[in-house]
N, CA, C and O atoms as a GROMACS GRO file, in nm:
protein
  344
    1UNK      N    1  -0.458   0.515   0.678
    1UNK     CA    2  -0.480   0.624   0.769
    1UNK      C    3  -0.378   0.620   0.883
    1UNK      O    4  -0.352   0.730   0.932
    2UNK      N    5  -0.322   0.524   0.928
    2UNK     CA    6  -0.242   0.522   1.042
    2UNK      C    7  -0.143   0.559   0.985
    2UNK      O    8  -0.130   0.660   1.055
    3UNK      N    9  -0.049   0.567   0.907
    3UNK     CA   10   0.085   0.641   0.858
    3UNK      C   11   0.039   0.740   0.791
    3UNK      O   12   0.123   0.785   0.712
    4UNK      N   13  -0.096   0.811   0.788
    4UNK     CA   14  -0.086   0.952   0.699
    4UNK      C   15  -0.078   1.049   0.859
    4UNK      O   16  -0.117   1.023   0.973
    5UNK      N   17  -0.023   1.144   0.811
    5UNK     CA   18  -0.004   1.306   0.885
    5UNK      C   19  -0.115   1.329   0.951
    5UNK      O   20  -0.222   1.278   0.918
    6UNK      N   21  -0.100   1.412   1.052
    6UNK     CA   22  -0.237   1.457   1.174
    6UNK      C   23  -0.252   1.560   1.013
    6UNK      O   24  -0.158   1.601   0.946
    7UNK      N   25  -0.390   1.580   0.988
    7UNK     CA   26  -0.447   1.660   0.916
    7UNK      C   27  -0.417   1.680   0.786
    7UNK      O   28  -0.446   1.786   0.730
    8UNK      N   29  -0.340   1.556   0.710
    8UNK     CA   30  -0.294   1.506   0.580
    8UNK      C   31  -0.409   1.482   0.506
    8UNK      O   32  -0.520   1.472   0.557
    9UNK      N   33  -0.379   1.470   0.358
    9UNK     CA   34  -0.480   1.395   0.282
    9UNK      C   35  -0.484   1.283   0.215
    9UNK      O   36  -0.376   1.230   0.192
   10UNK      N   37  -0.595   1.225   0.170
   10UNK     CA   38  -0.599   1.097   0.180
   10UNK      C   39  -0.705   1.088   0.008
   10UNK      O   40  -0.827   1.070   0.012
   11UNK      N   41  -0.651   1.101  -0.083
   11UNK     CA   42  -0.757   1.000  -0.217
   11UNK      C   43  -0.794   0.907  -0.199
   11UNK      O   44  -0.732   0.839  -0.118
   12UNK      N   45  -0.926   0.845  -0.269
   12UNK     CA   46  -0.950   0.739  -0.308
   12UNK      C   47  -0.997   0.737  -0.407
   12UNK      O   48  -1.073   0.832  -0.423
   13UNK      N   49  -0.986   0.626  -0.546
   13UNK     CA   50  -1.048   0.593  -0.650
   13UNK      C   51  -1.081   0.480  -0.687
   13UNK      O   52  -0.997   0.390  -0.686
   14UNK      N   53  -1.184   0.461  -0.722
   14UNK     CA   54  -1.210   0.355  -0.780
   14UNK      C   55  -1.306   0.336  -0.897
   14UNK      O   56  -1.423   0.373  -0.898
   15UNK      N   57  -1.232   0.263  -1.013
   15UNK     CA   58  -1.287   0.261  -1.130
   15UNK      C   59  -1.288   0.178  -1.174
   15UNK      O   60  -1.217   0.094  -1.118
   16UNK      N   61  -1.378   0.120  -1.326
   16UNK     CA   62  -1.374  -0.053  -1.377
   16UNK      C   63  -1.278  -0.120  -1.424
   16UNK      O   64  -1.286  -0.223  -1.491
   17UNK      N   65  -1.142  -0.042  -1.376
   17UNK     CA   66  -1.006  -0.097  -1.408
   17UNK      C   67  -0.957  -0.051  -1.269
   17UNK      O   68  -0.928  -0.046  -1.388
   18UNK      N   69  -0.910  -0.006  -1.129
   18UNK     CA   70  -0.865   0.013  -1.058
   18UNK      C   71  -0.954   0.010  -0.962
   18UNK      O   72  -1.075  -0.006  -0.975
   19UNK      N   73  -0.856   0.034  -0.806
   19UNK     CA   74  -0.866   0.064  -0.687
   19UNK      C   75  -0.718   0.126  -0.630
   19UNK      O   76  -0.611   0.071  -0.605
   20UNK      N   77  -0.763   0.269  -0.621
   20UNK     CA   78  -0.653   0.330  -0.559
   20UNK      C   79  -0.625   0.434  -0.439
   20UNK      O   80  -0.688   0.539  -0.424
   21UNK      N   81  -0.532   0.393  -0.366
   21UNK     CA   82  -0.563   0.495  -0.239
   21UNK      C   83  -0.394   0.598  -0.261
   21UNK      O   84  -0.298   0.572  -0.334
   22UNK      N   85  -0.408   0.668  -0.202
   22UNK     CA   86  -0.317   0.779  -0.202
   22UNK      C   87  -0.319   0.849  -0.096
   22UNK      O   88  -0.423   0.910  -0.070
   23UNK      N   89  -0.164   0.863   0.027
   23UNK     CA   90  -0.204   0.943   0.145
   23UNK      C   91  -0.113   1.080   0.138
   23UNK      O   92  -0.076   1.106   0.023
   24UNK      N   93  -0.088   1.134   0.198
   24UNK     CA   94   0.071   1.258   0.251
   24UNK      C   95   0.145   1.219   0.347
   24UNK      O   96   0.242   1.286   0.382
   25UNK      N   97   0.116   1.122   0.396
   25UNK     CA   98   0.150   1.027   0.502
   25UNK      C   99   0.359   1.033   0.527
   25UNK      O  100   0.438   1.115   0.479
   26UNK      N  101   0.383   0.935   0.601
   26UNK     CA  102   0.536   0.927   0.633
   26UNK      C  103   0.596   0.887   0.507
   26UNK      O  104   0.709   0.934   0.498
   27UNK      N  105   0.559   0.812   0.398
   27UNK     CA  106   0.597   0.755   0.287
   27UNK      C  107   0.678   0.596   0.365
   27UNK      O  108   0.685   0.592   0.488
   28UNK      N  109   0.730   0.485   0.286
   28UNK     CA  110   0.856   0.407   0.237
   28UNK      C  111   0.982   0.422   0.213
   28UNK      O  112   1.023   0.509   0.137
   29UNK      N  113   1.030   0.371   0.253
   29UNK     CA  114   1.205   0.425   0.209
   29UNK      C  115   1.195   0.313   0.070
   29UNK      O  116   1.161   0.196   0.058
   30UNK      N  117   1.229   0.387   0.004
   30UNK     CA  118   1.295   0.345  -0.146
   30UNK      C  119   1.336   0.203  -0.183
   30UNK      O  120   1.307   0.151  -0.290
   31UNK      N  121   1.420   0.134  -0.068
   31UNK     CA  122   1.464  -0.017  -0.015
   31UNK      C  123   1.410  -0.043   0.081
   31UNK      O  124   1.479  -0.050   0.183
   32UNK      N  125   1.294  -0.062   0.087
   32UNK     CA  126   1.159  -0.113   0.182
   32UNK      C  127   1.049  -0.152   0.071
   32UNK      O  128   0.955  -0.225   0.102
   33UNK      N  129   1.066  -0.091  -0.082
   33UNK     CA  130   0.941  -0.128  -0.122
   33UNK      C  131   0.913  -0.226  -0.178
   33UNK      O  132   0.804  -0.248  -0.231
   34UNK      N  133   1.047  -0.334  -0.176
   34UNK     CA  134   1.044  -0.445  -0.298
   34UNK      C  135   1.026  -0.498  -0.189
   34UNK      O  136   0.906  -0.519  -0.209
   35UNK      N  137   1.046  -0.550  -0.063
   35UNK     CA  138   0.981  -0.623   0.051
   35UNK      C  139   0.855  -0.634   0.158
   35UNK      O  140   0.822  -0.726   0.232
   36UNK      N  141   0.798  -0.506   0.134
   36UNK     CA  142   0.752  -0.470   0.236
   36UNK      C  143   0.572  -0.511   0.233
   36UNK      O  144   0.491  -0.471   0.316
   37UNK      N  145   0.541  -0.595   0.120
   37UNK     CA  146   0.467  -0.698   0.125
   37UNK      C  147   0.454  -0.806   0.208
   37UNK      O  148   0.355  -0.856   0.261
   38UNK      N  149   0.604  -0.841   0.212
   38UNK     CA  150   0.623  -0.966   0.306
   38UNK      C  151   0.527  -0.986   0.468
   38UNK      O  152   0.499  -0.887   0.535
   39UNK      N  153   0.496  -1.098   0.502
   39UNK     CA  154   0.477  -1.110   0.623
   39UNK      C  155   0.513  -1.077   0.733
   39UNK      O  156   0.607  -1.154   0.752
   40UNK      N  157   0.501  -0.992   0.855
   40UNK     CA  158   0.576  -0.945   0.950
   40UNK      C  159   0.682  -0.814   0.901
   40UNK      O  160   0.750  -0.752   0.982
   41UNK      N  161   0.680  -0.790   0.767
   41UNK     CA  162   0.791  -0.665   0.746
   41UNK      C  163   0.748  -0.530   0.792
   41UNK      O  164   0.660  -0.488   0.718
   42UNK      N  165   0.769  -0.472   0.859
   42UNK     CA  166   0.735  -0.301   0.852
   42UNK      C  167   0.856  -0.208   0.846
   42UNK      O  168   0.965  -0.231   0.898
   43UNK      N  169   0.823  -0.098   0.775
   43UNK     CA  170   0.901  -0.061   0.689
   43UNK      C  171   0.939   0.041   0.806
   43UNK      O  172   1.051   0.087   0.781
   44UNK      N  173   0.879   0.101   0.942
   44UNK     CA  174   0.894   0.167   1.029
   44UNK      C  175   0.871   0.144   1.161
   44UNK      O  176   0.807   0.039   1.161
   45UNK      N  177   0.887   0.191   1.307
   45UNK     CA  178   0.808   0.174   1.446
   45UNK      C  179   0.713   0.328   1.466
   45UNK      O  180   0.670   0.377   1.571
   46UNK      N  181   0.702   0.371   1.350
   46UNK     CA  182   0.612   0.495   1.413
   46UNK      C  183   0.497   0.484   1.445
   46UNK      O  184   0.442   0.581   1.497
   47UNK      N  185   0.405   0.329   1.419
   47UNK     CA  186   0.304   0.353   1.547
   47UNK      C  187   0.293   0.139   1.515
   47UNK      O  188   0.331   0.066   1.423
   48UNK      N  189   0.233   0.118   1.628
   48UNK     CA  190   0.230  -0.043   1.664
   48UNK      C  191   0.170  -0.124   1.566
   48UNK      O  192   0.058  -0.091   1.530
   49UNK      N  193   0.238  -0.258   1.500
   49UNK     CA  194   0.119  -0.355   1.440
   49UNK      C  195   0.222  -0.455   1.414
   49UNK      O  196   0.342  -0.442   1.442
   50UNK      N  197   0.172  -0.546   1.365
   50UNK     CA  198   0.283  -0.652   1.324
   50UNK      C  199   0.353  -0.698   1.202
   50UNK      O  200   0.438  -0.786   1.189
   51UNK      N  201   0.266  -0.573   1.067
   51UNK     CA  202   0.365  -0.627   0.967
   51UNK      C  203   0.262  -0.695   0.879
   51UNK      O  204   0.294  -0.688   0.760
   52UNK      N  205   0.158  -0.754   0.901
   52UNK     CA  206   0.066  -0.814   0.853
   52UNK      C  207  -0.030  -0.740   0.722
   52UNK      O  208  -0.065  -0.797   0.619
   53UNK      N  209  -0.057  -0.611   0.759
   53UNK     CA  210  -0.158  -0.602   0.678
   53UNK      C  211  -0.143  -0.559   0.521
   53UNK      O  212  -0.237  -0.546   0.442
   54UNK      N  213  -0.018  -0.541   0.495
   54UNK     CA  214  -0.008  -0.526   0.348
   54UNK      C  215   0.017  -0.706   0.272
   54UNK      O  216   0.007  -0.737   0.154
   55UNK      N  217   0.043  -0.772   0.357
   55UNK     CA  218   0.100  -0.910   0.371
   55UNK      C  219  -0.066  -0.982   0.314
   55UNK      O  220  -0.085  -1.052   0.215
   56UNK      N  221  -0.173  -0.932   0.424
   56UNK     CA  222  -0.305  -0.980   0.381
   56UNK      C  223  -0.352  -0.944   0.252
   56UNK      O  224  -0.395  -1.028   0.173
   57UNK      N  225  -0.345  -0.840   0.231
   57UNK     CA  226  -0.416  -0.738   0.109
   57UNK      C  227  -0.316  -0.796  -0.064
   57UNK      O  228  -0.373  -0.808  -0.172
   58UNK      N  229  -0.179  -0.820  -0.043
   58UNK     CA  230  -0.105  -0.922  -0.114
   58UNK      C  231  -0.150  -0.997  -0.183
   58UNK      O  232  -0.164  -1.001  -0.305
   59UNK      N  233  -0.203  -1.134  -0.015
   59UNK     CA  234  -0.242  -1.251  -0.082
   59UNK      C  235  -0.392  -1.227  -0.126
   59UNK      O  236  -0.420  -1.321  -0.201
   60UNK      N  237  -0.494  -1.150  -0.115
   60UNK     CA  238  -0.614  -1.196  -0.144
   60UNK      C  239  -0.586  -1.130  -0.316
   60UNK      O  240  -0.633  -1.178  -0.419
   61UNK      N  241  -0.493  -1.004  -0.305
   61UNK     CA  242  -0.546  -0.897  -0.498
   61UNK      C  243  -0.476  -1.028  -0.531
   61UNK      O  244  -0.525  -1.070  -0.636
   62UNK      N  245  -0.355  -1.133  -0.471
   62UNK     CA  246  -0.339  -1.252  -0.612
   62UNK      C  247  -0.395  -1.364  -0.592
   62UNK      O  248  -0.370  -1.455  -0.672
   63UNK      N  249  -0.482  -1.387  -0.486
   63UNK     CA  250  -0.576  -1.483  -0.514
   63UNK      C  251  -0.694  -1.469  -0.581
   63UNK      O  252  -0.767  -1.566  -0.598
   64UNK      N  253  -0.729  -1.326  -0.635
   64UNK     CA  254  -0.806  -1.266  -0.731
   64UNK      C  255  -0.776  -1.231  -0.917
   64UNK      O  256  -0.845  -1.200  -1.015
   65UNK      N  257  -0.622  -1.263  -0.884
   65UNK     CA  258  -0.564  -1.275  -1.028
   65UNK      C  259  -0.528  -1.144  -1.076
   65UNK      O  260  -0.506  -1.114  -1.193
   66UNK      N  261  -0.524  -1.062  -0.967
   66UNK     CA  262  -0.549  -0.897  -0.973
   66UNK      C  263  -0.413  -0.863  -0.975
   66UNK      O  264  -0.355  -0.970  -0.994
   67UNK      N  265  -0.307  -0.748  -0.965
   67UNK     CA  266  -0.201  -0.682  -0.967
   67UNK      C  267  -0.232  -0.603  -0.881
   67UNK      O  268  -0.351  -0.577  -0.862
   68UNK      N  269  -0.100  -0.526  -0.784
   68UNK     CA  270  -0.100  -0.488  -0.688
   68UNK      C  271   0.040  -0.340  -0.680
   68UNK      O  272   0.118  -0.408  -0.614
   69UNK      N  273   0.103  -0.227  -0.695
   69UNK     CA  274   0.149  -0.142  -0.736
   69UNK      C  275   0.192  -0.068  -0.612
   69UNK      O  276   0.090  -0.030  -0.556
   70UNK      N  277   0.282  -0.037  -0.554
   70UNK     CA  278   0.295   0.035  -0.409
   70UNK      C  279   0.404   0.167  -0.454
   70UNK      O  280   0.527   0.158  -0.456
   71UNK      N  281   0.330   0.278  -0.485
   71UNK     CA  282   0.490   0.387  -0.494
   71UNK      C  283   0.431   0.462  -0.408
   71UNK      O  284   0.315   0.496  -0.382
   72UNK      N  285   0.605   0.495  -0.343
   72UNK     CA  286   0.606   0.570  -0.226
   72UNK      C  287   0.745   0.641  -0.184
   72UNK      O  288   0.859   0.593  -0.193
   73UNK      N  289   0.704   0.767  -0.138
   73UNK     CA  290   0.842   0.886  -0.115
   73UNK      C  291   0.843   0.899   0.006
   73UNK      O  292   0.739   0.900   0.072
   74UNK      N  293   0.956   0.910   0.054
   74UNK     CA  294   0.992   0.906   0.231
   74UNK      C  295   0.941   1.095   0.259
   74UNK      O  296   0.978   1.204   0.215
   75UNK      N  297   0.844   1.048   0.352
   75UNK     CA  298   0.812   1.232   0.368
   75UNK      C  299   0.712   1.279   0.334
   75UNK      O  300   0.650   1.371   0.387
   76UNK      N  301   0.672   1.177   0.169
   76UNK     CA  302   0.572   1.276   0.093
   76UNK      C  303   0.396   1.184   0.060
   76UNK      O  304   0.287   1.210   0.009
   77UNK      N  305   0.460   1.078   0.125
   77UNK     CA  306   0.352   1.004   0.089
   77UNK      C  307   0.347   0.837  -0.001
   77UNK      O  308   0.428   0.811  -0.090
   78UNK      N  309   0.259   0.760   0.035
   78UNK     CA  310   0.221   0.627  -0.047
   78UNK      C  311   0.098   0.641  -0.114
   78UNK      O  312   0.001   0.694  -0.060
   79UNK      N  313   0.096   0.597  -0.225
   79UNK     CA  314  -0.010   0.504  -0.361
   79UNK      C  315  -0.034   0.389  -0.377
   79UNK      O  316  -0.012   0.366  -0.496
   80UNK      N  317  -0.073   0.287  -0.321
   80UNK     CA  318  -0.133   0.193  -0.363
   80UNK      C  319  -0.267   0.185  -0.467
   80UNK      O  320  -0.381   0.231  -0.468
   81UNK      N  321  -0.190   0.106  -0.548
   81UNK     CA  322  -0.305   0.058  -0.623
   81UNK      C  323  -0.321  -0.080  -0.696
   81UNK      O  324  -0.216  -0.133  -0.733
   82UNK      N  325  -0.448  -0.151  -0.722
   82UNK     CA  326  -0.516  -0.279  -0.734
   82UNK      C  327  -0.589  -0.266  -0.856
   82UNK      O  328  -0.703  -0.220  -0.865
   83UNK      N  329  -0.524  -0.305  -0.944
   83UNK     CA  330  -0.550  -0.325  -1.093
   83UNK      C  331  -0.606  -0.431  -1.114
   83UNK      O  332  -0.569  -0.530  -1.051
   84UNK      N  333  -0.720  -0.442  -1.217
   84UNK     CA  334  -0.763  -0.582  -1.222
   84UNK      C  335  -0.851  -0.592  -1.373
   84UNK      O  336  -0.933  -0.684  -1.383
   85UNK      N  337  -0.831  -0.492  -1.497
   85UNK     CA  338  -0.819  -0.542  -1.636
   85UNK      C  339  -0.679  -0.439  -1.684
   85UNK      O  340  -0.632  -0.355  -1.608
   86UNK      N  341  -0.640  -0.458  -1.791
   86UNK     CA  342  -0.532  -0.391  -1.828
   86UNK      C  343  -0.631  -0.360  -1.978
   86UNK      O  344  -0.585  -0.292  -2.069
   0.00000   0.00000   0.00000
């Protein structure tokens, strides 16, 4: 919710194979997304935090044995999603 648009939209799903969110938000730049897991990385300054919370959400889907999926368009929006049977 903090990087989606004043009055954007926002999916959620979740099913016995997924967890997925979807915003309209600012999106990722393209070379931000293979890092931007990392600890302390943020991919922007458009509003305050430290970088942490995709960093948390990381380690717990692989301390769950789970898979983790981030696509995202500068402008148009991010998808995350948390797979966990194939």
């Amino acid at each position: 919710m903090k990087y989606n648009r004043t009055g954007g939209s926002m999916e959620i799903s979740l099913t016995s194979q997924y967890f997925r969110i979807k915003d309209s938000g600012v999106g990722i730049a393209q070379k931000e997304l293979a890092t931007i897991q990392e600890r302390f990385k943020r991919a922007n300054s458009i509003e305050g935090g430290f970088g942490i919370g995709l960093d948390i959400v990381h380690q717990v889907v692989k301390s769950y044995g789970f898979e983790i999926t981030i696509d995202s368009k500068t402008d148009q929006g991010t998808e995350v999603s948390v797979t966990w049977q194939k």
